[in-house]
JSON list of C-alpha atoms in Angstrom, two decimals:
[
{"chain": "A", "resi": 266, "resn": "UNK", "atom": "CA", "xyz": [23.41, 37.62, 34.63]},
{"chain": "A", "resi": 267, "resn": "UNK", "atom": "CA", "xyz": [23.00, 36.42, 31.04]},
{"chain": "A", "resi": 268, "resn": "UNK", "atom": "CA", "xyz": [20.71, 38.50, 28.87]},
{"chain": "A", "resi": 269, "resn": "UNK", "atom": "CA", "xyz": [19.30, 38.69, 25.38]},
{"chain": "A", "resi": 270, "resn": "UNK", "atom": "CA", "xyz": [20.85, 41.47, 23.31]},
{"chain": "A", "resi": 271, "resn": "UNK", "atom": "CA", "xyz": [19.48, 43.14, 20.20]},
{"chain": "A", "resi": 272, "resn": "UNK", "atom": "CA", "xyz": [20.98, 45.43, 17.58]},
{"chain": "A", "resi": 273, "resn": "UNK", "atom": "CA", "xyz": [20.38, 48.08, 16.49]},
{"chain": "A", "resi": 274, "resn": "UNK", "atom": "CA", "xyz": [18.31, 49.76, 19.18]},
{"chain": "A", "resi": 275, "resn": "UNK", "atom": "CA", "xyz": [16.67, 51.97, 16.57]},
{"chain": "A", "resi": 276, "resn": "UNK", "atom": "CA", "xyz": [16.48, 51.52, 12.81]},
{"chain": "A", "resi": 277, "resn": "UNK", "atom": "CA", "xyz": [15.02, 53.99, 10.37]},
{"chain": "A", "resi": 278, "resn": "UNK", "atom": "CA", "xyz": [14.36, 52.77, 6.84]},
{"chain": "A", "resi": 279, "resn": "UNK", "atom": "CA", "xyz": [12.46, 53.80, 3.77]},
{"chain": "A", "resi": 280, "resn": "UNK", "atom": "CA", "xyz": [9.39, 51.95, 2.56]},
{"chain": "A", "resi": 281, "resn": "UNK", "atom": "CA", "xyz": [10.32, 49.09, 0.28]},
{"chain": "A", "resi": 282, "resn": "UNK", "atom": "CA", "xyz": [13.77, 48.58, 1.75]},
{"chain": "A", "resi": 283, "resn": "UNK", "atom": "CA", "xyz": [14.99, 45.37, 3.34]},
{"chain": "A", "resi": 284, "resn": "UNK", "atom": "CA", "xyz": [15.95, 45.37, 7.01]},
{"chain": "A", "resi": 285, "resn": "UNK", "atom": "CA", "xyz": [17.65, 42.80, 9.19]},
{"chain": "A", "resi": 286, "resn": "UNK", "atom": "CA", "xyz": [17.16, 42.89, 12.92]},
{"chain": "A", "resi": 287, "resn": "UNK", "atom": "CA", "xyz": [19.72, 41.03, 14.97]},
{"chain": "A", "resi": 288, "resn": "UNK", "atom": "CA", "xyz": [19.53, 39.23, 18.26]},
{"chain": "A", "resi": 289, "resn": "UNK", "atom": "CA", "xyz": [21.93, 37.26, 20.42]},
{"chain": "A", "resi": 290, "resn": "UNK", "atom": "CA", "xyz": [19.89, 34.90, 22.63]},
{"chain": "A", "resi": 291, "resn": "UNK", "atom": "CA", "xyz": [21.07, 33.59, 25.98]},
{"chain": "A", "resi": 292, "resn": "UNK", "atom": "CA", "xyz": [23.77, 31.04, 25.23]},
{"chain": "A", "resi": 293, "resn": "UNK", "atom": "CA", "xyz": [22.26, 27.85, 26.65]},
{"chain": "A", "resi": 294, "resn": "UNK", "atom": "CA", "xyz": [18.75, 28.57, 25.38]},
{"chain": "A", "resi": 295, "resn": "UNK", "atom": "CA", "xyz": [17.30, 26.44, 22.61]},
{"chain": "A", "resi": 296, "resn": "UNK", "atom": "CA", "xyz": [14.09, 28.24, 21.64]},
{"chain": "A", "resi": 297, "resn": "UNK", "atom": "CA", "xyz": [14.03, 31.62, 20.02]},
{"chain": "A", "resi": 298, "resn": "UNK", "atom": "CA", "xyz": [11.18, 34.00, 19.30]},
{"chain": "A", "resi": 299, "resn": "UNK", "atom": "CA", "xyz": [10.32, 37.26, 17.62]},
{"chain": "A", "resi": 300, "resn": "UNK", "atom": "CA", "xyz": [7.49, 39.51, 18.78]},
{"chain": "A", "resi": 301, "resn": "UNK", "atom": "CA", "xyz": [6.41, 42.94, 17.72]},
{"chain": "A", "resi": 302, "resn": "UNK", "atom": "CA", "xyz": [4.66, 45.77, 19.52]},
{"chain": "A", "resi": 303, "resn": "UNK", "atom": "CA", "xyz": [3.08, 48.55, 17.52]},
{"chain": "A", "resi": 304, "resn": "UNK", "atom": "CA", "xyz": [3.22, 51.78, 19.52]},
{"chain": "A", "resi": 305, "resn": "UNK", "atom": "CA", "xyz": [0.61, 51.80, 22.28]},
{"chain": "A", "resi": 306, "resn": "UNK", "atom": "CA", "xyz": [-0.62, 48.30, 21.50]},
{"chain": "A", "resi": 307, "resn": "UNK", "atom": "CA", "xyz": [-0.10, 44.84, 22.89]},
{"chain": "A", "resi": 308, "resn": "UNK", "atom": "CA", "xyz": [2.83, 42.59, 22.17]},
{"chain": "A", "resi": 309, "resn": "UNK", "atom": "CA", "xyz": [2.14, 40.17, 19.31]},
{"chain": "A", "resi": 310, "resn": "UNK", "atom": "CA", "xyz": [3.84, 36.86, 18.59]},
{"chain": "A", "resi": 311, "resn": "UNK", "atom": "CA", "xyz": [5.50, 36.53, 15.19]},
{"chain": "A", "resi": 312, "resn": "UNK", "atom": "CA", "xyz": [7.52, 33.32, 15.08]},
{"chain": "A", "resi": 313, "resn": "UNK", "atom": "CA", "xyz": [9.28, 30.67, 17.14]},
{"chain": "A", "resi": 314, "resn": "UNK", "atom": "CA", "xyz": [12.42, 28.85, 16.06]},
{"chain": "A", "resi": 315, "resn": "UNK", "atom": "CA", "xyz": [13.97, 25.62, 17.28]},
{"chain": "A", "resi": 316, "resn": "UNK", "atom": "CA", "xyz": [16.58, 23.26, 15.94]},
{"chain": "A", "resi": 317, "resn": "UNK", "atom": "CA", "xyz": [17.23, 25.51, 12.96]},
{"chain": "A", "resi": 318, "resn": "UNK", "atom": "CA", "xyz": [13.69, 25.65, 11.75]},
{"chain": "A", "resi": 319, "resn": "UNK", "atom": "CA", "xyz": [10.48, 27.53, 12.35]},
{"chain": "A", "resi": 320, "resn": "UNK", "atom": "CA", "xyz": [8.34, 25.68, 14.88]},
{"chain": "A", "resi": 321, "resn": "UNK", "atom": "CA", "xyz": [5.39, 28.05, 14.86]},
{"chain": "A", "resi": 322, "resn": "UNK", "atom": "CA", "xyz": [4.38, 31.28, 13.19]},
{"chain": "A", "resi": 323, "resn": "UNK", "atom": "CA", "xyz": [1.46, 33.67, 13.45]},
{"chain": "A", "resi": 324, "resn": "UNK", "atom": "CA", "xyz": [-0.67, 35.05, 10.66]},
{"chain": "A", "resi": 325, "resn": "UNK", "atom": "CA", "xyz": [1.36, 38.26, 10.85]},
{"chain": "A", "resi": 326, "resn": "UNK", "atom": "CA", "xyz": [4.48, 36.37, 9.77]},
{"chain": "A", "resi": 327, "resn": "UNK", "atom": "CA", "xyz": [3.83, 36.38, 6.05]},
{"chain": "A", "resi": 328, "resn": "UNK", "atom": "CA", "xyz": [6.19, 35.87, 3.10]},
{"chain": "A", "resi": 329, "resn": "UNK", "atom": "CA", "xyz": [7.94, 39.19, 3.60]},
{"chain": "A", "resi": 330, "resn": "UNK", "atom": "CA", "xyz": [9.37, 37.95, 6.90]},
{"chain": "A", "resi": 331, "resn": "UNK", "atom": "CA", "xyz": [12.10, 35.38, 7.38]},
{"chain": "A", "resi": 332, "resn": "UNK", "atom": "CA", "xyz": [14.26, 34.22, 10.26]},
{"chain": "A", "resi": 333, "resn": "UNK", "atom": "CA", "xyz": [17.69, 32.69, 10.35]},
{"chain": "A", "resi": 334, "resn": "UNK", "atom": "CA", "xyz": [20.32, 31.50, 12.76]},
{"chain": "A", "resi": 335, "resn": "UNK", "atom": "CA", "xyz": [23.38, 32.16, 10.62]},
{"chain": "A", "resi": 336, "resn": "UNK", "atom": "CA", "xyz": [25.88, 31.02, 13.23]},
{"chain": "A", "resi": 337, "resn": "UNK", "atom": "CA", "xyz": [25.97, 29.65, 16.75]},
{"chain": "A", "resi": 338, "resn": "UNK", "atom": "CA", "xyz": [25.04, 32.90, 18.44]},
{"chain": "A", "resi": 339, "resn": "UNK", "atom": "CA", "xyz": [22.98, 35.22, 16.25]},
{"chain": "A", "resi": 340, "resn": "UNK", "atom": "CA", "xyz": [19.28, 35.02, 15.44]},
{"chain": "A", "resi": 341, "resn": "UNK", "atom": "CA", "xyz": [17.95, 37.38, 12.80]},
{"chain": "A", "resi": 342, "resn": "UNK", "atom": "CA", "xyz": [14.62, 38.66, 11.53]},
{"chain": "A", "resi": 343, "resn": "UNK", "atom": "CA", "xyz": [14.55, 39.90, 7.95]},
{"chain": "A", "resi": 344, "resn": "UNK", "atom": "CA", "xyz": [11.78, 42.02, 6.49]},
{"chain": "A", "resi": 345, "resn": "UNK", "atom": "CA", "xyz": [12.17, 41.96, 2.71]},
{"chain": "A", "resi": 346, "resn": "UNK", "atom": "CA", "xyz": [10.20, 44.99, 1.61]},
{"chain": "A", "resi": 347, "resn": "UNK", "atom": "CA", "xyz": [9.17, 47.17, 4.50]},
{"chain": "A", "resi": 348, "resn": "UNK", "atom": "CA", "xyz": [5.80, 48.86, 4.69]},
{"chain": "A", "resi": 349, "resn": "UNK", "atom": "CA", "xyz": [4.69, 51.80, 6.81]},
{"chain": "A", "resi": 350, "resn": "UNK", "atom": "CA", "xyz": [2.70, 49.44, 9.01]},
{"chain": "A", "resi": 351, "resn": "UNK", "atom": "CA", "xyz": [5.85, 47.48, 9.89]},
{"chain": "A", "resi": 352, "resn": "UNK", "atom": "CA", "xyz": [6.85, 50.38, 12.13]},
{"chain": "A", "resi": 353, "resn": "UNK", "atom": "CA", "xyz": [6.96, 48.86, 15.60]},
{"chain": "A", "resi": 354, "resn": "UNK", "atom": "CA", "xyz": [9.19, 47.69, 18.41]},
{"chain": "A", "resi": 355, "resn": "UNK", "atom": "CA", "xyz": [10.54, 44.23, 17.62]},
{"chain": "A", "resi": 356, "resn": "UNK", "atom": "CA", "xyz": [11.48, 42.02, 20.54]},
{"chain": "A", "resi": 357, "resn": "UNK", "atom": "CA", "xyz": [13.61, 38.93, 20.42]},
{"chain": "A", "resi": 358, "resn": "UNK", "atom": "CA", "xyz": [13.17, 36.38, 23.19]},
{"chain": "A", "resi": 359, "resn": "UNK", "atom": "CA", "xyz": [14.76, 33.09, 24.14]},
{"chain": "A", "resi": 360, "resn": "UNK", "atom": "CA", "xyz": [13.82, 30.21, 26.37]},
{"chain": "A", "resi": 361, "resn": "UNK", "atom": "CA", "xyz": [15.60, 27.18, 27.78]},
{"chain": "A", "resi": 362, "resn": "UNK", "atom": "CA", "xyz": [12.74, 24.94, 26.72]},
{"chain": "A", "resi": 363, "resn": "UNK", "atom": "CA", "xyz": [9.09, 25.09, 25.83]},
{"chain": "A", "resi": 364, "resn": "UNK", "atom": "CA", "xyz": [6.07, 25.20, 28.03]},
{"chain": "A", "resi": 365, "resn": "UNK", "atom": "CA", "xyz": [6.71, 26.16, 31.61]},
{"chain": "A", "resi": 366, "resn": "UNK", "atom": "CA", "xyz": [9.92, 27.99, 30.96]},
{"chain": "A", "resi": 367, "resn": "UNK", "atom": "CA", "xyz": [9.83, 31.74, 30.91]},
{"chain": "A", "resi": 368, "resn": "UNK", "atom": "CA", "xyz": [10.89, 33.60, 27.80]},
{"chain": "A", "resi": 369, "resn": "UNK", "atom": "CA", "xyz": [13.54, 36.23, 28.37]},
{"chain": "A", "resi": 370, "resn": "UNK", "atom": "CA", "xyz": [13.14, 39.29, 26.21]},
{"chain": "A", "resi": 371, "resn": "UNK", "atom": "CA", "xyz": [15.77, 41.52, 24.70]},
{"chain": "A", "resi": 372, "resn": "UNK", "atom": "CA", "xyz": [15.57, 45.32, 24.94]},
{"chain": "A", "resi": 373, "resn": "UNK", "atom": "CA", "xyz": [13.93, 45.58, 21.52]},
{"chain": "A", "resi": 374, "resn": "UNK", "atom": "CA", "xyz": [14.67, 47.27, 18.22]},
{"chain": "A", "resi": 375, "resn": "UNK", "atom": "CA", "xyz": [12.48, 50.20, 17.31]},
{"chain": "A", "resi": 376, "resn": "UNK", "atom": "CA", "xyz": [11.87, 50.08, 13.57]},
{"chain": "A", "resi": 377, "resn": "UNK", "atom": "CA", "xyz": [10.61, 53.23, 11.90]},
{"chain": "A", "resi": 378, "resn": "UNK", "atom": "CA", "xyz": [9.54, 52.97, 8.26]},
{"chain": "A", "resi": 379, "resn": "UNK", "atom": "CA", "xyz": [9.21, 56.30, 6.45]},
{"chain": "B", "resi": 31, "resn": "UNK", "atom": "CA", "xyz": [-7.25, 30.08, 20.18]},
{"chain": "B", "resi": 32, "resn": "UNK", "atom": "CA", "xyz": [-6.07, 31.72, 23.34]},
{"chain": "B", "resi": 33, "resn": "UNK", "atom": "CA", "xyz": [-7.21, 35.09, 24.60]},
{"chain": "B", "resi": 34, "resn": "UNK", "atom": "CA", "xyz": [-6.08, 37.34, 27.45]},
{"chain": "B", "resi": 35, "resn": "UNK", "atom": "CA", "xyz": [-8.25, 40.16, 28.76]},
{"chain": "B", "resi": 36, "resn": "UNK", "atom": "CA", "xyz": [-6.95, 42.95, 30.95]},
{"chain": "B", "resi": 37, "resn": "UNK", "atom": "CA", "xyz": [-9.84, 45.26, 31.79]},
{"chain": "B", "resi": 38, "resn": "UNK", "atom": "CA", "xyz": [-7.91, 48.01, 33.57]},
{"chain": "B", "resi": 39, "resn": "UNK", "atom": "CA", "xyz": [-6.22, 50.27, 31.01]},
{"chain": "B", "resi": 40, "resn": "UNK", "atom": "CA", "xyz": [-4.79, 52.46, 33.78]},
{"chain": "B", "resi": 41, "resn": "UNK", "atom": "CA", "xyz": [-4.49, 52.50, 37.56]},
{"chain": "B", "resi": 42, "resn": "UNK", "atom": "CA", "xyz": [-3.31, 55.08, 40.08]},
{"chain": "B", "resi": 43, "resn": "UNK", "atom": "CA", "xyz": [-2.14, 53.71, 43.43]},
{"chain": "B", "resi": 44, "resn": "UNK", "atom": "CA", "xyz": [-0.59, 55.37, 46.47]},
{"chain": "B", "resi": 45, "resn": "UNK", "atom": "CA", "xyz": [2.94, 54.31, 47.33]},
{"chain": "B", "resi": 46, "resn": "UNK", "atom": "CA", "xyz": [3.14, 51.45, 49.86]},
{"chain": "B", "resi": 47, "resn": "UNK", "atom": "CA", "xyz": [-0.36, 50.24, 49.09]},
{"chain": "B", "resi": 48, "resn": "UNK", "atom": "CA", "xyz": [-1.01, 46.81, 47.63]},
{"chain": "B", "resi": 49, "resn": "UNK", "atom": "CA", "xyz": [-2.32, 46.69, 44.10]},
{"chain": "B", "resi": 50, "resn": "UNK", "atom": "CA", "xyz": [-4.15, 44.00, 42.15]},
{"chain": "B", "resi": 51, "resn": "UNK", "atom": "CA", "xyz": [-3.94, 43.90, 38.36]},
{"chain": "B", "resi": 52, "resn": "UNK", "atom": "CA", "xyz": [-6.70, 41.88, 36.75]},
{"chain": "B", "resi": 53, "resn": "UNK", "atom": "CA", "xyz": [-6.24, 39.24, 34.09]},
{"chain": "B", "resi": 54, "resn": "UNK", "atom": "CA", "xyz": [-8.74, 36.76, 32.70]},
{"chain": "B", "resi": 55, "resn": "UNK", "atom": "CA", "xyz": [-7.99, 34.24, 30.03]},
{"chain": "B", "resi": 56, "resn": "UNK", "atom": "CA", "xyz": [-9.66, 31.88, 27.67]},
{"chain": "B", "resi": 57, "resn": "UNK", "atom": "CA", "xyz": [-8.21, 28.70, 26.23]},
{"chain": "B", "resi": 58, "resn": "UNK", "atom": "CA", "xyz": [-9.25, 25.24, 25.17]},
{"chain": "B", "resi": 59, "resn": "UNK", "atom": "CA", "xyz": [-5.90, 23.80, 26.25]},
{"chain": "B", "resi": 60, "resn": "UNK", "atom": "CA", "xyz": [-5.84, 21.54, 29.30]},
{"chain": "B", "resi": 61, "resn": "UNK", "atom": "CA", "xyz": [-2.29, 22.46, 30.20]},
{"chain": "B", "resi": 62, "resn": "UNK", "atom": "CA", "xyz": [-1.04, 26.01, 29.99]},
{"chain": "B", "resi": 63, "resn": "UNK", "atom": "CA", "xyz": [1.14, 28.59, 31.66]},
{"chain": "B", "resi": 64, "resn": "UNK", "atom": "CA", "xyz": [0.34, 32.13, 32.73]},
{"chain": "B", "resi": 65, "resn": "UNK", "atom": "CA", "xyz": [2.98, 34.86, 32.84]},
{"chain": "B", "resi": 66, "resn": "UNK", "atom": "CA", "xyz": [3.24, 38.46, 33.93]},
{"chain": "B", "resi": 67, "resn": "UNK", "atom": "CA", "xyz": [5.70, 40.89, 32.39]},
{"chain": "B", "resi": 68, "resn": "UNK", "atom": "CA", "xyz": [6.56, 44.46, 33.34]},
{"chain": "B", "resi": 69, "resn": "UNK", "atom": "CA", "xyz": [7.40, 47.05, 30.71]},
{"chain": "B", "resi": 70, "resn": "UNK", "atom": "CA", "xyz": [8.91, 50.28, 32.11]},
{"chain": "B", "resi": 71, "resn": "UNK", "atom": "CA", "xyz": [8.97, 53.45, 30.05]},
{"chain": "B", "resi": 72, "resn": "UNK", "atom": "CA", "xyz": [12.40, 52.41, 28.74]},
{"chain": "B", "resi": 73, "resn": "UNK", "atom": "CA", "xyz": [10.60, 49.69, 26.77]},
{"chain": "B", "resi": 74, "resn": "UNK", "atom": "CA", "xyz": [12.17, 46.40, 27.81]},
{"chain": "B", "resi": 75, "resn": "UNK", "atom": "CA", "xyz": [10.01, 43.43, 28.84]},
{"chain": "B", "resi": 76, "resn": "UNK", "atom": "CA", "xyz": [10.85, 42.09, 32.29]},
{"chain": "B", "resi": 77, "resn": "UNK", "atom": "CA", "xyz": [9.56, 38.67, 33.37]},
{"chain": "B", "resi": 78, "resn": "UNK", "atom": "CA", "xyz": [7.90, 38.81, 36.80]},
{"chain": "B", "resi": 79, "resn": "UNK", "atom": "CA", "xyz": [6.12, 35.59, 37.65]},
{"chain": "B", "resi": 80, "resn": "UNK", "atom": "CA", "xyz": [4.81, 32.31, 36.23]},
{"chain": "B", "resi": 81, "resn": "UNK", "atom": "CA", "xyz": [1.85, 30.07, 37.16]},
{"chain": "B", "resi": 82, "resn": "UNK", "atom": "CA", "xyz": [1.21, 26.66, 35.66]},
{"chain": "B", "resi": 83, "resn": "UNK", "atom": "CA", "xyz": [-2.36, 25.52, 35.19]},
{"chain": "B", "resi": 84, "resn": "UNK", "atom": "CA", "xyz": [-1.74, 22.39, 37.28]},
{"chain": "B", "resi": 85, "resn": "UNK", "atom": "CA", "xyz": [0.10, 24.17, 40.08]},
{"chain": "B", "resi": 86, "resn": "UNK", "atom": "CA", "xyz": [-1.89, 23.86, 43.27]},
{"chain": "B", "resi": 87, "resn": "UNK", "atom": "CA", "xyz": [-0.18, 26.73, 45.03]},
{"chain": "B", "resi": 88, "resn": "UNK", "atom": "CA", "xyz": [-0.32, 30.32, 43.91]},
{"chain": "B", "resi": 89, "resn": "UNK", "atom": "CA", "xyz": [3.04, 31.51, 42.61]},
{"chain": "B", "resi": 90, "resn": "UNK", "atom": "CA", "xyz": [5.00, 34.09, 44.60]},
{"chain": "B", "resi": 91, "resn": "UNK", "atom": "CA", "xyz": [8.18, 35.99, 43.73]},
{"chain": "B", "resi": 92, "resn": "UNK", "atom": "CA", "xyz": [9.22, 38.54, 46.31]},
{"chain": "B", "resi": 93, "resn": "UNK", "atom": "CA", "xyz": [6.60, 41.31, 46.37]},
{"chain": "B", "resi": 94, "resn": "UNK", "atom": "CA", "xyz": [4.72, 39.71, 43.46]},
{"chain": "B", "resi": 95, "resn": "UNK", "atom": "CA", "xyz": [2.11, 37.03, 43.84]},
{"chain": "B", "resi": 96, "resn": "UNK", "atom": "CA", "xyz": [-0.33, 35.55, 41.39]},
{"chain": "B", "resi": 97, "resn": "UNK", "atom": "CA", "xyz": [-3.90, 34.99, 42.52]},
{"chain": "B", "resi": 98, "resn": "UNK", "atom": "CA", "xyz": [-4.82, 32.03, 40.33]},
{"chain": "B", "resi": 99, "resn": "UNK", "atom": "CA", "xyz": [-8.48, 31.01, 40.19]},
{"chain": "B", "resi": 100, "resn": "UNK", "atom": "CA", "xyz": [-8.72, 28.30, 37.58]},
{"chain": "B", "resi": 101, "resn": "UNK", "atom": "CA", "xyz": [-12.50, 27.88, 37.64]},
{"chain": "B", "resi": 102, "resn": "UNK", "atom": "CA", "xyz": [-12.92, 31.59, 37.01]},
{"chain": "B", "resi": 103, "resn": "UNK", "atom": "CA", "xyz": [-10.07, 31.62, 34.50]},
{"chain": "B", "resi": 104, "resn": "UNK", "atom": "CA", "xyz": [-8.38, 34.48, 36.25]},
{"chain": "B", "resi": 105, "resn": "UNK", "atom": "CA", "xyz": [-4.72, 35.12, 37.03]},
{"chain": "B", "resi": 106, "resn": "UNK", "atom": "CA", "xyz": [-4.47, 38.42, 38.84]},
{"chain": "B", "resi": 107, "resn": "UNK", "atom": "CA", "xyz": [-1.12, 39.91, 39.78]},
{"chain": "B", "resi": 108, "resn": "UNK", "atom": "CA", "xyz": [-0.80, 41.27, 43.29]},
{"chain": "B", "resi": 109, "resn": "UNK", "atom": "CA", "xyz": [2.02, 43.68, 44.12]},
{"chain": "B", "resi": 110, "resn": "UNK", "atom": "CA", "xyz": [2.46, 44.20, 47.84]},
{"chain": "B", "resi": 111, "resn": "UNK", "atom": "CA", "xyz": [3.86, 47.42, 49.31]},
{"chain": "B", "resi": 112, "resn": "UNK", "atom": "CA", "xyz": [4.04, 49.25, 45.99]},
{"chain": "B", "resi": 113, "resn": "UNK", "atom": "CA", "xyz": [7.06, 51.42, 45.21]},
{"chain": "B", "resi": 114, "resn": "UNK", "atom": "CA", "xyz": [7.56, 54.35, 42.83]},
{"chain": "B", "resi": 115, "resn": "UNK", "atom": "CA", "xyz": [9.69, 52.08, 40.65]},
{"chain": "B", "resi": 116, "resn": "UNK", "atom": "CA", "xyz": [6.68, 49.84, 40.06]},
{"chain": "B", "resi": 117, "resn": "UNK", "atom": "CA", "xyz": [5.21, 52.45, 37.72]},
{"chain": "B", "resi": 118, "resn": "UNK", "atom": "CA", "xyz": [5.10, 50.73, 34.34]},
{"chain": "B", "resi": 119, "resn": "UNK", "atom": "CA", "xyz": [2.93, 48.81, 31.89]},
{"chain": "B", "resi": 120, "resn": "UNK", "atom": "CA", "xyz": [2.05, 45.32, 33.06]},
{"chain": "B", "resi": 121, "resn": "UNK", "atom": "CA", "xyz": [1.17, 42.56, 30.63]},
{"chain": "B", "resi": 122, "resn": "UNK", "atom": "CA", "xyz": [-0.49, 39.25, 31.35]},
{"chain": "B", "resi": 123, "resn": "UNK", "atom": "CA", "xyz": [0.36, 36.48, 28.90]},
{"chain": "B", "resi": 124, "resn": "UNK", "atom": "CA", "xyz": [-0.21, 32.77, 28.38]},
{"chain": "B", "resi": 125, "resn": "UNK", "atom": "CA", "xyz": [0.94, 29.87, 26.30]},
{"chain": "B", "resi": 126, "resn": "UNK", "atom": "CA", "xyz": [0.31, 26.16, 25.93]},
{"chain": "B", "resi": 127, "resn": "UNK", "atom": "CA", "xyz": [2.37, 23.59, 27.79]},
{"chain": "B", "resi": 128, "resn": "UNK", "atom": "CA", "xyz": [3.26, 20.18, 26.41]},
{"chain": "B", "resi": 129, "resn": "UNK", "atom": "CA", "xyz": [2.29, 20.76, 22.82]},
{"chain": "B", "resi": 130, "resn": "UNK", "atom": "CA", "xyz": [0.22, 23.32, 21.05]},
{"chain": "B", "resi": 131, "resn": "UNK", "atom": "CA", "xyz": [1.12, 26.94, 20.53]},
{"chain": "B", "resi": 132, "resn": "UNK", "atom": "CA", "xyz": [4.46, 28.02, 21.93]},
{"chain": "B", "resi": 133, "resn": "UNK", "atom": "CA", "xyz": [4.23, 31.72, 21.32]},
{"chain": "B", "resi": 134, "resn": "UNK", "atom": "CA", "xyz": [2.99, 33.89, 24.13]},
{"chain": "B", "resi": 135, "resn": "UNK", "atom": "CA", "xyz": [-0.45, 35.49, 23.78]},
{"chain": "B", "resi": 136, "resn": "UNK", "atom": "CA", "xyz": [-0.51, 38.87, 25.50]},
{"chain": "B", "resi": 137, "resn": "UNK", "atom": "CA", "xyz": [-3.23, 41.08, 26.87]},
{"chain": "B", "resi": 138, "resn": "UNK", "atom": "CA", "xyz": [-3.43, 44.79, 26.11]},
{"chain": "B", "resi": 139, "resn": "UNK", "atom": "CA", "xyz": [-1.78, 45.71, 29.38]},
{"chain": "B", "resi": 140, "resn": "UNK", "atom": "CA", "xyz": [-2.46, 47.88, 32.41]},
{"chain": "B", "resi": 141, "resn": "UNK", "atom": "CA", "xyz": [-0.61, 51.14, 32.90]},
{"chain": "B", "resi": 142, "resn": "UNK", "atom": "CA", "xyz": [0.17, 51.35, 36.61]},
{"chain": "B", "resi": 143, "resn": "UNK", "atom": "CA", "xyz": [1.19, 54.66, 38.12]},
{"chain": "B", "resi": 144, "resn": "UNK", "atom": "CA", "xyz": [2.40, 54.76, 41.73]},
{"chain": "B", "resi": 145, "resn": "UNK", "atom": "CA", "xyz": [1.89, 58.11, 43.39]},
{"chain": "B", "resi": 146, "resn": "UNK", "atom": "CA", "xyz": [4.02, 59.36, 46.31]}
]
């Protein structure tokens, strides 16, 4: 069964460093998403991406965040200058279409900023 | 803006019993979808079931069913014949359909523990 994959599973970085989180969505899906989950809290939407551009973003997704689909398979989230409060689990998700279609989540990348 | 409320932070249920996880929502959208996800201790998010706001029948998926009461804005998840492997966090979520916000809005979750 096709699945969303994410690398790395765990990333430790120092405050102020740049990190890139990588995702490979399900191959025939067209919509891609990033969410984050701070430990013990609810999952929060960051950004959605379609047709090589951002279709929606939340207030969390400020200028330090960016997303890219550098090739036909990868989807990346870049955090330019990490802060302690960026420590969280980051989930990538993909969907065949909008609306009624479920979003399939990857296993997540746990980001720890020290 | 959309909002999901899950009022049960934790639940203990005996194995083989049915369990109902509560979810109420608030939205100004006319057309929307409601989702339930399971998050085991390993951390991944597993899609369980979907209900569209215009669906007349309650959604069912194996042992999972969604008790959708539109007038009350509730979308409770019912798990029949609970199993030890059902122990996990359960999140209710929603999003707009046919325009509007595409990102899922999640509730805070319910931690379900199935006891033998």
